[in-house]
Amino acid sequence: MSAGVIMVQQYQRMVVQRFGTYVGTRSSGLHLLIPFVYHGTKVDLRERVARVPTQKYITADNVVVDMDFVIYYRVMEDMADRAVLEVQNFELAVVNLAFATLRAVIGATSLSDALAERERIRDALQVRMDEVTERWGVKVSQVEINEIDPPPGVKQAMEREKSAEAIKTAEITESEGARQSQINRAEGEKQSAILKAEGERQSEILKAEGEQQAAVLRATGFSEALERINSVANQADGRTMSLQYFDTLKSLGDSPSTKWIFPMEFTSMLGNFMSMGSNAGGNGSNDRQSNGTG
């Protein structure tokens, strides 16, 4: 409490009471309070930092852990009177409230969750504290948990569990890699076999198509040759064919064979040839007779 001429800083507000009754809140500047009539209490509006000392807390699975944390809070400007009129010592009240609230939050959380979800615990602690400190004109702006320290035996068990989990994960990863490698190898062999079979099939198809085209070409060539032979044979007369037959007989005469078989067509053609010879001879005698007669 103070009276007289009072200097209020920019970051302060002064709660004024007259004969013990709240009459208003003064802002920064010089203020004159009549002694024994008015009394003023300065309230600092700057954000404050309170480090809550390390305490033991029991988790939901009955593990005792050591925890310490830091609270950032400030008195709200439009509620500065509450920090004076509603609570005797708001700073001590905030720290003690933090103890009680954290015990409640940790008591509903297992050790593993507490270690893994610090942010969730921090947010829950801040929200639950805000619900209470608002009536004191105080706003908890941030809570930071520095450390959660389980007992040594629990630490060792957790380290063994982490080691076992790491080994398990490594084995699973290794087996998964081996399995995937076998799958990839089998898939590669399968694709290789498919490609090889496809290549052989295409090769057989091409080979068959080539043989088919070659046969068609040979048949076409043979057909064209027969047509040409037939065309030439149709243009040859009987004497030419007879001469060809005599040429053939000459060739046969040069061979060591002593017996030959001639087709009927040959004898008929020979007869024609002989008749042509006799006709040629008759014509010659007639010519001679006509010449003698003359």
PDB file of C-alpha atoms in Angstrom:
ATOM      1  CA  MET A   1       0.000   0.000   0.000  1.00  0.00           C
ATOM      2  CA  SER A   2       1.180   3.519  -0.743  1.00  0.00           C
ATOM      3  CA  ALA A   3      -0.174   7.089  -0.598  1.00  0.00           C
ATOM      4  CA  GLY A   4       0.960  10.579  -1.593  1.00  0.00           C
ATOM      5  CA  VAL A   5       2.544  11.323  -4.956  1.00  0.00           C
ATOM      6  CA  ILE A   6       3.031   8.013  -6.766  1.00  0.00           C
ATOM      7  CA  MET A   7       4.824   7.315 -10.075  1.00  0.00           C
ATOM      8  CA  VAL A   8       3.267   4.498 -12.092  1.00  0.00           C
ATOM      9  CA  GLN A   9       5.509   3.049 -14.846  1.00  0.00           C
ATOM     10  CA  GLN A  10       4.247   2.250 -18.344  1.00  0.00           C
ATOM     11  CA  TYR A  11       4.314  -1.503 -17.641  1.00  0.00           C
ATOM     12  CA  GLN A  12       2.389  -1.052 -14.371  1.00  0.00           C
ATOM     13  CA  ARG A  13      -1.137  -0.403 -13.251  1.00  0.00           C
ATOM     14  CA  MET A  14      -2.226   0.900  -9.823  1.00  0.00           C
ATOM     15  CA  VAL A  15      -5.264  -0.478  -8.073  1.00  0.00           C
ATOM     16  CA  VAL A  16      -6.760   2.343  -5.938  1.00  0.00           C
ATOM     17  CA  GLN A  17      -8.895   1.853  -2.842  1.00  0.00           C
ATOM     18  CA  ARG A  18     -10.667   4.510  -0.798  1.00  0.00           C
ATOM     19  CA  PHE A  19     -11.242   3.599   2.812  1.00  0.00           C
ATOM     20  CA  GLY A  20     -10.626  -0.034   1.739  1.00  0.00           C
ATOM     21  CA  THR A  21     -13.112   0.016  -1.129  1.00  0.00           C
ATOM     22  CA  TYR A  22     -11.952  -0.437  -4.730  1.00  0.00           C
ATOM     23  CA  VAL A  23     -12.553   2.771  -6.702  1.00  0.00           C
ATOM     24  CA  GLY A  24     -10.541   2.189  -9.899  1.00  0.00           C
ATOM     25  CA  THR A  25      -7.336   1.312 -11.678  1.00  0.00           C
ATOM     26  CA  ARG A  26      -4.874   4.034 -12.665  1.00  0.00           C
ATOM     27  CA  SER A  27      -2.585   3.887 -15.707  1.00  0.00           C
ATOM     28  CA  SER A  28       1.027   5.100 -15.985  1.00  0.00           C
ATOM     29  CA  GLY A  29       2.053   8.576 -14.838  1.00  0.00           C
ATOM     30  CA  LEU A  30       2.048  10.707 -11.614  1.00  0.00           C
ATOM     31  CA  HIS A  31      -0.862  10.231  -9.268  1.00  0.00           C
ATOM     32  CA  LEU A  32      -1.718  11.988  -5.987  1.00  0.00           C
ATOM     33  CA  LEU A  33      -3.336   9.859  -3.300  1.00  0.00           C
ATOM     34  CA  ILE A  34      -4.511  11.495  -0.090  1.00  0.00           C
ATOM     35  CA  PRO A  35      -2.956   9.601   2.798  1.00  0.00           C
ATOM     36  CA  PHE A  36      -5.285   7.638   5.100  1.00  0.00           C
ATOM     37  CA  VAL A  37      -8.059   8.079   2.508  1.00  0.00           C
ATOM     38  CA  TYR A  38      -6.663   6.461  -0.649  1.00  0.00           C
ATOM     39  CA  HIS A  39      -4.337   3.561  -0.974  1.00  0.00           C
ATOM     40  CA  GLY A  40      -2.756   2.292  -4.170  1.00  0.00           C
ATOM     41  CA  THR A  41      -1.233  -1.081  -5.050  1.00  0.00           C
ATOM     42  CA  LYS A  42       1.044  -1.370  -8.088  1.00  0.00           C
ATOM     43  CA  VAL A  43       0.693  -4.420 -10.341  1.00  0.00           C
ATOM     44  CA  ASP A  44       3.389  -5.373 -12.847  1.00  0.00           C
ATOM     45  CA  LEU A  45       1.889  -6.360 -16.230  1.00  0.00           C
ATOM     46  CA  ARG A  46       5.090  -7.811 -17.706  1.00  0.00           C
ATOM     47  CA  GLU A  47       5.312 -11.506 -18.424  1.00  0.00           C
ATOM     48  CA  ARG A  48       6.854 -13.447 -15.566  1.00  0.00           C
ATOM     49  CA  VAL A  49       8.860 -16.645 -15.597  1.00  0.00           C
ATOM     50  CA  ALA A  50       8.621 -19.131 -12.756  1.00  0.00           C
ATOM     51  CA  ARG A  51      10.686 -22.305 -12.730  1.00  0.00           C
ATOM     52  CA  VAL A  52       8.882 -24.990 -10.789  1.00  0.00           C
ATOM     53  CA  PRO A  53      11.476 -27.007  -8.841  1.00  0.00           C
ATOM     54  CA  THR A  54      11.922 -30.721  -9.493  1.00  0.00           C
ATOM     55  CA  GLN A  55       9.252 -32.796  -7.798  1.00  0.00           C
ATOM     56  CA  LYS A  56       8.285 -36.451  -7.768  1.00  0.00           C
ATOM     57  CA  TYR A  57       5.127 -37.422  -9.621  1.00  0.00           C
ATOM     58  CA  ILE A  58       3.393 -40.800  -9.935  1.00  0.00           C
ATOM     59  CA  THR A  59       2.237 -41.900 -13.398  1.00  0.00           C
ATOM     60  CA  ALA A  60      -0.857 -43.944 -14.191  1.00  0.00           C
ATOM     61  CA  ASP A  61       1.231 -47.156 -14.193  1.00  0.00           C
ATOM     62  CA  ASN A  62       2.641 -46.355 -10.713  1.00  0.00           C
ATOM     63  CA  VAL A  63       6.098 -45.240 -11.791  1.00  0.00           C
ATOM     64  CA  VAL A  64       7.642 -42.409  -9.799  1.00  0.00           C
ATOM     65  CA  VAL A  65       9.287 -39.820 -12.053  1.00  0.00           C
ATOM     66  CA  ASP A  66      11.140 -36.581 -11.348  1.00  0.00           C
ATOM     67  CA  MET A  67       9.889 -33.607 -13.334  1.00  0.00           C
ATOM     68  CA  ASP A  68      10.577 -29.912 -13.506  1.00  0.00           C
ATOM     69  CA  PHE A  69       9.038 -27.283 -15.754  1.00  0.00           C
ATOM     70  CA  VAL A  70       8.808 -23.556 -16.421  1.00  0.00           C
ATOM     71  CA  ILE A  71       5.671 -21.386 -16.453  1.00  0.00           C
ATOM     72  CA  TYR A  72       5.279 -18.139 -18.375  1.00  0.00           C
ATOM     73  CA  TYR A  73       2.389 -15.968 -17.145  1.00  0.00           C
ATOM     74  CA  ARG A  74       1.310 -12.360 -16.812  1.00  0.00           C
ATOM     75  CA  VAL A  75      -1.394 -10.218 -15.237  1.00  0.00           C
ATOM     76  CA  MET A  76      -3.987  -9.107 -17.777  1.00  0.00           C
ATOM     77  CA  GLU A  77      -4.320  -5.310 -18.032  1.00  0.00           C
ATOM     78  CA  ASP A  78      -8.092  -5.156 -17.844  1.00  0.00           C
ATOM     79  CA  MET A  79      -8.134  -7.512 -14.839  1.00  0.00           C
ATOM     80  CA  ALA A  80      -5.309  -6.045 -12.752  1.00  0.00           C
ATOM     81  CA  ASP A  81      -7.716  -5.418  -9.847  1.00  0.00           C
ATOM     82  CA  ARG A  82      -8.360  -9.182  -9.528  1.00  0.00           C
ATOM     83  CA  ALA A  83      -4.659  -9.845  -8.891  1.00  0.00           C
ATOM     84  CA  VAL A  84      -4.995  -7.616  -5.810  1.00  0.00           C
ATOM     85  CA  LEU A  85      -8.551  -8.220  -4.639  1.00  0.00           C
ATOM     86  CA  GLU A  86      -9.145 -11.926  -5.465  1.00  0.00           C
ATOM     87  CA  VAL A  87      -5.911 -13.561  -4.263  1.00  0.00           C
ATOM     88  CA  GLN A  88      -3.407 -12.698  -1.547  1.00  0.00           C
ATOM     89  CA  ASN A  89      -0.260 -13.684  -3.516  1.00  0.00           C
ATOM     90  CA  PHE A  90      -1.006 -14.572  -7.128  1.00  0.00           C
ATOM     91  CA  GLU A  91       2.608 -15.565  -7.867  1.00  0.00           C
ATOM     92  CA  LEU A  92       2.693 -18.196  -5.123  1.00  0.00           C
ATOM     93  CA  ALA A  93      -0.801 -19.268  -6.059  1.00  0.00           C
ATOM     94  CA  VAL A  94       0.216 -19.880  -9.691  1.00  0.00           C
ATOM     95  CA  VAL A  95       3.243 -22.010  -8.722  1.00  0.00           C
ATOM     96  CA  ASN A  96       1.269 -24.131  -6.253  1.00  0.00           C
ATOM     97  CA  LEU A  97      -1.521 -24.547  -8.773  1.00  0.00           C
ATOM     98  CA  ALA A  98       1.059 -25.785 -11.289  1.00  0.00           C
ATOM     99  CA  PHE A  99       2.194 -28.487  -8.830  1.00  0.00           C
ATOM    100  CA  ALA A 100      -1.345 -29.743  -8.246  1.00  0.00           C
ATOM    101  CA  THR A 101      -2.389 -29.594 -11.892  1.00  0.00           C
ATOM    102  CA  LEU A 102       0.695 -31.450 -13.127  1.00  0.00           C
ATOM    103  CA  ARG A 103       0.123 -34.191 -10.538  1.00  0.00           C
ATOM    104  CA  ALA A 104      -3.390 -34.653 -11.877  1.00  0.00           C
ATOM    105  CA  VAL A 105      -2.255 -34.704 -15.516  1.00  0.00           C
ATOM    106  CA  ILE A 106       0.667 -37.099 -14.913  1.00  0.00           C
ATOM    107  CA  GLY A 107      -1.520 -39.323 -12.710  1.00  0.00           C
ATOM    108  CA  ALA A 108      -3.734 -39.987 -15.726  1.00  0.00           C
ATOM    109  CA  THR A 109      -0.800 -40.670 -18.095  1.00  0.00           C
ATOM    110  CA  SER A 110       1.412 -43.744 -18.399  1.00  0.00           C
ATOM    111  CA  LEU A 111       5.200 -43.420 -18.343  1.00  0.00           C
ATOM    112  CA  SER A 112       5.592 -44.274 -22.012  1.00  0.00           C
ATOM    113  CA  ASP A 113       2.975 -41.680 -22.991  1.00  0.00           C
ATOM    114  CA  ALA A 114       4.555 -39.085 -20.708  1.00  0.00           C
ATOM    115  CA  LEU A 115       7.923 -39.594 -22.382  1.00  0.00           C
ATOM    116  CA  ALA A 116       6.517 -39.643 -25.891  1.00  0.00           C
ATOM    117  CA  GLU A 117       3.852 -36.940 -25.608  1.00  0.00           C
ATOM    118  CA  ARG A 118       5.370 -34.013 -23.768  1.00  0.00           C
ATOM    119  CA  GLU A 119       3.547 -31.530 -25.955  1.00  0.00           C
ATOM    120  CA  ARG A 120       0.171 -33.046 -25.093  1.00  0.00           C
ATOM    121  CA  ILE A 121       0.987 -32.911 -21.367  1.00  0.00           C
ATOM    122  CA  ARG A 122       2.176 -29.321 -21.733  1.00  0.00           C
ATOM    123  CA  ASP A 123      -0.999 -28.256 -23.531  1.00  0.00           C
ATOM    124  CA  ALA A 124      -3.238 -30.046 -21.033  1.00  0.00           C
ATOM    125  CA  LEU A 125      -1.388 -28.393 -18.128  1.00  0.00           C
ATOM    126  CA  GLN A 126      -1.725 -24.940 -19.682  1.00  0.00           C
ATOM    127  CA  VAL A 127      -5.455 -25.314 -20.388  1.00  0.00           C
ATOM    128  CA  ARG A 128      -6.290 -26.591 -16.901  1.00  0.00           C
ATOM    129  CA  MET A 129      -4.285 -23.851 -15.222  1.00  0.00           C
ATOM    130  CA  ASP A 130      -5.924 -21.159 -17.361  1.00  0.00           C
ATOM    131  CA  GLU A 131      -9.333 -22.273 -16.152  1.00  0.00           C
ATOM    132  CA  VAL A 132      -8.318 -21.406 -12.571  1.00  0.00           C
ATOM    133  CA  THR A 133      -5.968 -18.427 -12.965  1.00  0.00           C
ATOM    134  CA  GLU A 134      -8.478 -16.414 -14.980  1.00  0.00           C
ATOM    135  CA  ARG A 135     -10.356 -15.534 -11.810  1.00  0.00           C
ATOM    136  CA  TRP A 136      -7.100 -14.044 -10.472  1.00  0.00           C
ATOM    137  CA  GLY A 137      -6.648 -11.896 -13.567  1.00  0.00           C
ATOM    138  CA  VAL A 138      -3.649 -14.030 -14.599  1.00  0.00           C
ATOM    139  CA  LYS A 139      -3.048 -15.570 -18.031  1.00  0.00           C
ATOM    140  CA  VAL A 140      -0.726 -18.590 -18.361  1.00  0.00           C
ATOM    141  CA  SER A 141       0.815 -18.042 -21.783  1.00  0.00           C
ATOM    142  CA  GLN A 142       3.158 -21.025 -21.970  1.00  0.00           C
ATOM    143  CA  VAL A 143       4.335 -24.108 -20.082  1.00  0.00           C
ATOM    144  CA  GLU A 144       7.554 -25.929 -20.946  1.00  0.00           C
ATOM    145  CA  ILE A 145       8.535 -29.296 -19.447  1.00  0.00           C
ATOM    146  CA  ASN A 146      12.298 -29.465 -19.043  1.00  0.00           C
ATOM    147  CA  GLU A 147      12.837 -33.083 -18.027  1.00  0.00           C
ATOM    148  CA  ILE A 148      11.022 -36.292 -17.177  1.00  0.00           C
ATOM    149  CA  ASP A 149      13.402 -38.538 -15.293  1.00  0.00           C
ATOM    150  CA  PRO A 150      12.293 -42.106 -14.428  1.00  0.00           C
ATOM    151  CA  PRO A 151      14.102 -44.242 -11.788  1.00  0.00           C
ATOM    152  CA  PRO A 152      17.431 -45.905 -12.784  1.00  0.00           C
ATOM    153  CA  GLY A 153      15.945 -49.409 -12.936  1.00  0.00           C
ATOM    154  CA  VAL A 154      13.181 -48.227 -15.227  1.00  0.00           C
ATOM    155  CA  LYS A 155      15.740 -46.445 -17.395  1.00  0.00           C
ATOM    156  CA  GLN A 156      17.764 -49.630 -17.819  1.00  0.00           C
ATOM    157  CA  ALA A 157      14.627 -51.626 -18.655  1.00  0.00           C
ATOM    158  CA  MET A 158      13.622 -49.012 -21.201  1.00  0.00           C
ATOM    159  CA  GLU A 159      17.079 -49.072 -22.758  1.00  0.00           C
ATOM    160  CA  ARG A 160      16.946 -52.875 -23.033  1.00  0.00           C
ATOM    161  CA  GLU A 161      13.498 -52.622 -24.554  1.00  0.00           C
ATOM    162  CA  LYS A 162      14.703 -50.035 -27.062  1.00  0.00           C
ATOM    163  CA  SER A 163      17.701 -52.220 -27.911  1.00  0.00           C
ATOM    164  CA  ALA A 164      15.493 -55.268 -28.406  1.00  0.00           C
ATOM    165  CA  GLU A 165      13.080 -53.235 -30.502  1.00  0.00           C
ATOM    166  CA  ALA A 166      15.946 -51.925 -32.630  1.00  0.00           C
ATOM    167  CA  ILE A 167      17.264 -55.485 -33.152  1.00  0.00           C
ATOM    168  CA  LYS A 168      13.769 -56.670 -34.031  1.00  0.00           C
ATOM    169  CA  THR A 169      13.309 -53.826 -36.481  1.00  0.00           C
ATOM    170  CA  ALA A 170      16.698 -54.549 -38.058  1.00  0.00           C
ATOM    171  CA  GLU A 171      15.861 -58.254 -38.445  1.00  0.00           C
ATOM    172  CA  ILE A 172      12.480 -57.450 -39.921  1.00  0.00           C
ATOM    173  CA  THR A 173      14.054 -54.979 -42.309  1.00  0.00           C
ATOM    174  CA  GLU A 174      16.735 -57.478 -43.300  1.00  0.00           C
ATOM    175  CA  SER A 175      14.226 -60.300 -43.852  1.00  0.00           C
ATOM    176  CA  GLU A 176      11.962 -57.975 -45.778  1.00  0.00           C
ATOM    177  CA  GLY A 177      14.892 -56.944 -47.925  1.00  0.00           C
ATOM    178  CA  ALA A 178      15.817 -60.589 -48.577  1.00  0.00           C
ATOM    179  CA  ARG A 179      12.221 -61.436 -49.428  1.00  0.00           C
ATOM    180  CA  GLN A 180      11.941 -58.490 -51.773  1.00  0.00           C
ATOM    181  CA  SER A 181      15.253 -59.467 -53.364  1.00  0.00           C
ATOM    182  CA  GLN A 182      13.990 -63.012 -53.999  1.00  0.00           C
ATOM    183  CA  ILE A 183      10.767 -61.652 -55.426  1.00  0.00           C
ATOM    184  CA  ASN A 184      12.685 -59.317 -57.713  1.00  0.00           C
ATOM    185  CA  ARG A 185      15.023 -62.126 -58.787  1.00  0.00           C
ATOM    186  CA  ALA A 186      12.103 -64.478 -59.497  1.00  0.00           C
ATOM    187  CA  GLU A 187      10.278 -61.750 -61.356  1.00  0.00           C
ATOM    188  CA  GLY A 188      13.390 -61.069 -63.404  1.00  0.00           C
ATOM    189  CA  GLU A 189      13.801 -64.755 -64.261  1.00  0.00           C
ATOM    190  CA  LYS A 190      10.140 -64.954 -65.180  1.00  0.00           C
ATOM    191  CA  GLN A 191      10.392 -61.954 -67.461  1.00  0.00           C
ATOM    192  CA  SER A 192      13.590 -63.338 -68.978  1.00  0.00           C
ATOM    193  CA  ALA A 193      11.898 -66.685 -69.711  1.00  0.00           C
ATOM    194  CA  ILE A 194       8.905 -64.923 -71.209  1.00  0.00           C
ATOM    195  CA  LEU A 195      11.113 -62.784 -73.411  1.00  0.00           C
ATOM    196  CA  LYS A 196      13.181 -65.824 -74.454  1.00  0.00           C
ATOM    197  CA  ALA A 197      10.053 -67.827 -75.345  1.00  0.00           C
ATOM    198  CA  GLU A 198       8.634 -64.863 -77.209  1.00  0.00           C
ATOM    199  CA  GLY A 199      11.895 -64.477 -79.097  1.00  0.00           C
ATOM    200  CA  GLU A 200      11.944 -68.170 -80.034  1.00  0.00           C
ATOM    201  CA  ARG A 201       8.323 -67.986 -81.154  1.00  0.00           C
ATOM    202  CA  GLN A 202       8.998 -64.959 -83.305  1.00  0.00           C
ATOM    203  CA  SER A 203      12.075 -66.686 -84.739  1.00  0.00           C
ATOM    204  CA  GLU A 204      10.048 -69.805 -85.643  1.00  0.00           C
ATOM    205  CA  ILE A 205       7.333 -67.656 -87.189  1.00  0.00           C
ATOM    206  CA  LEU A 206       9.850 -65.731 -89.270  1.00  0.00           C
ATOM    207  CA  LYS A 207      11.585 -68.961 -90.294  1.00  0.00           C
ATOM    208  CA  ALA A 208       8.283 -70.582 -91.318  1.00  0.00           C
ATOM    209  CA  GLU A 209       7.247 -67.477 -93.210  1.00  0.00           C
ATOM    210  CA  GLY A 210      10.623 -67.479 -94.997  1.00  0.00           C
ATOM    211  CA  GLU A 211      10.290 -71.143 -95.946  1.00  0.00           C
ATOM    212  CA  GLN A 212       6.735 -70.541 -97.108  1.00  0.00           C
ATOM    213  CA  GLN A 213       7.800 -67.611 -99.258  1.00  0.00           C
ATOM    214  CA  ALA A 214      10.743 -69.638-100.670  1.00  0.00           C
ATOM    215  CA  ALA A 215       8.418 -72.526-101.556  1.00  0.00           C
ATOM    216  CA  VAL A 216       5.996 -70.146-103.201  1.00  0.00           C
ATOM    217  CA  LEU A 217       8.834 -68.601-105.196  1.00  0.00           C
ATOM    218  CA  ARG A 218      10.174 -72.038-106.244  1.00  0.00           C
ATOM    219  CA  ALA A 219       6.704 -73.168-107.275  1.00  0.00           C
ATOM    220  CA  THR A 220       6.151 -69.934-109.173  1.00  0.00           C
ATOM    221  CA  GLY A 221       9.526 -70.304-110.933  1.00  0.00           C
ATOM    222  CA  PHE A 222       8.821 -73.930-111.825  1.00  0.00           C
ATOM    223  CA  SER A 223       5.368 -73.004-113.137  1.00  0.00           C
ATOM    224  CA  GLU A 224       6.795 -70.203-115.241  1.00  0.00           C
ATOM    225  CA  ALA A 225       9.488 -72.550-116.601  1.00  0.00           C
ATOM    226  CA  LEU A 226       6.849 -75.111-117.586  1.00  0.00           C
ATOM    227  CA  GLU A 227       4.818 -72.419-119.275  1.00  0.00           C
ATOM    228  CA  ARG A 228       7.866 -71.284-121.268  1.00  0.00           C
ATOM    229  CA  ILE A 229       8.752 -74.877-122.228  1.00  0.00           C
ATOM    230  CA  ASN A 230       5.184 -75.488-123.316  1.00  0.00           C
ATOM    231  CA  SER A 231       5.191 -72.265-125.304  1.00  0.00           C
ATOM    232  CA  VAL A 232       8.410 -73.214-127.080  1.00  0.00           C
ATOM    233  CA  ALA A 233       7.196 -76.809-127.687  1.00  0.00           C
ATOM    234  CA  ASN A 234       3.975 -75.577-129.254  1.00  0.00           C
ATOM    235  CA  GLN A 235       6.006 -73.540-131.725  1.00  0.00           C
ATOM    236  CA  ALA A 236       8.266 -76.499-132.785  1.00  0.00           C
ATOM    237  CA  ASP A 237       7.281 -78.552-135.909  1.00  0.00           C
ATOM    238  CA  GLY A 238       7.471 -82.304-136.381  1.00  0.00           C
ATOM    239  CA  ARG A 239      10.826 -82.319-138.146  1.00  0.00           C
ATOM    240  CA  THR A 240      12.430 -80.384-135.328  1.00  0.00           C
ATOM    241  CA  MET A 241      11.090 -82.850-132.776  1.00  0.00           C
ATOM    242  CA  SER A 242      12.277 -85.760-134.917  1.00  0.00           C
ATOM    243  CA  LEU A 243      15.742 -84.327-135.121  1.00  0.00           C
ATOM    244  CA  GLN A 244      15.698 -83.976-131.291  1.00  0.00           C
ATOM    245  CA  TYR A 245      14.735 -87.649-131.038  1.00  0.00           C
ATOM    246  CA  PHE A 246      17.558 -88.700-133.391  1.00  0.00           C
ATOM    247  CA  ASP A 247      19.959 -86.636-131.361  1.00  0.00           C
ATOM    248  CA  THR A 248      18.737 -88.498-128.301  1.00  0.00           C
ATOM    249  CA  LEU A 249      19.258 -91.829-130.108  1.00  0.00           C
ATOM    250  CA  LYS A 250      22.760 -90.804-130.919  1.00  0.00           C
ATOM    251  CA  SER A 251      23.414 -90.168-127.224  1.00  0.00           C
ATOM    252  CA  LEU A 252      21.915 -93.534-126.354  1.00  0.00           C
ATOM    253  CA  GLY A 253      24.191 -95.167-128.895  1.00  0.00           C
ATOM    254  CA  ASP A 254      27.215 -93.880-127.077  1.00  0.00           C
ATOM    255  CA  SER A 255      26.110 -95.519-123.805  1.00  0.00           C
ATOM    256  CA  PRO A 256      27.121 -99.122-122.861  1.00  0.00           C
ATOM    257  CA  SER A 257      23.504-100.315-122.652  1.00  0.00           C
ATOM    258  CA  THR A 258      22.360-103.042-125.092  1.00  0.00           C
ATOM    259  CA  LYS A 259      18.593-102.720-124.657  1.00  0.00           C
ATOM    260  CA  TRP A 260      16.355 -99.682-124.993  1.00  0.00           C
ATOM    261  CA  ILE A 261      12.642 -99.184-124.595  1.00  0.00           C
ATOM    262  CA  PHE A 262      11.031 -96.548-126.796  1.00  0.00           C
ATOM    263  CA  PRO A 263       7.585 -95.070-126.222  1.00  0.00           C
ATOM    264  CA  MET A 264       4.876 -95.538-128.827  1.00  0.00           C
ATOM    265  CA  GLU A 265       4.981 -91.862-129.599  1.00  0.00           C
ATOM    266  CA  PHE A 266       8.560 -92.270-130.775  1.00  0.00           C
ATOM    267  CA  THR A 267       7.655 -94.936-133.393  1.00  0.00           C
ATOM    268  CA  SER A 268       4.803 -92.825-134.682  1.00  0.00           C
ATOM    269  CA  MET A 269       7.053 -89.834-134.939  1.00  0.00           C
ATOM    270  CA  LEU A 270       9.708 -91.958-136.652  1.00  0.00           C
ATOM    271  CA  GLY A 271       7.124 -93.078-139.174  1.00  0.00           C
ATOM    272  CA  ASN A 272       6.271 -89.502-139.892  1.00  0.00           C
ATOM    273  CA  PHE A 273       9.905 -88.731-140.316  1.00  0.00           C
ATOM    274  CA  MET A 274      10.402 -91.698-142.728  1.00  0.00           C
ATOM    275  CA  SER A 275       7.392 -90.669-144.701  1.00  0.00           C
ATOM    276  CA  MET A 276       8.784 -87.183-144.972  1.00  0.00           C
ATOM    277  CA  GLY A 277      12.038 -88.750-146.256  1.00  0.00           C
ATOM    278  CA  SER A 278      10.298 -90.925-148.823  1.00  0.00           C
ATOM    279  CA  ASN A 279       8.253 -88.015-149.992  1.00  0.00           C
ATOM    280  CA  ALA A 280      11.412 -86.075-150.382  1.00  0.00           C
ATOM    281  CA  GLY A 281      12.915 -88.980-152.425  1.00  0.00           C
ATOM    282  CA  GLY A 282       9.808 -89.292-154.647  1.00  0.00           C
ATOM    283  CA  ASN A 283       9.911 -85.707-155.420  1.00  0.00           C
ATOM    284  CA  GLY A 284      13.539 -86.085-156.453  1.00  0.00           C
ATOM    285  CA  SER A 285      12.784 -88.993-158.922  1.00  0.00           C
ATOM    286  CA  ASN A 286       9.883 -87.119-160.362  1.00  0.00           C
ATOM    287  CA  ASP A 287      12.177 -84.243-160.859  1.00  0.00           C
ATOM    288  CA  ARG A 288      14.669 -86.475-162.593  1.00  0.00           C
ATOM    289  CA  GLN A 289      12.012 -88.024-164.784  1.00  0.00           C
ATOM    290  CA  SER A 290      10.730 -84.701-165.782  1.00  0.00           C
ATOM    291  CA  ASN A 291      14.209 -83.669-166.541  1.00  0.00           C
ATOM    292  CA  GLY A 292      14.852 -86.774-168.696  1.00  0.00           C
ATOM    293  CA  THR A 293      11.647 -86.360-170.550  1.00  0.00           C
ATOM    294  CA  GLY A 294      12.534 -82.951-171.437  1.00  0.00           C
TER     295      GLY A 294
END
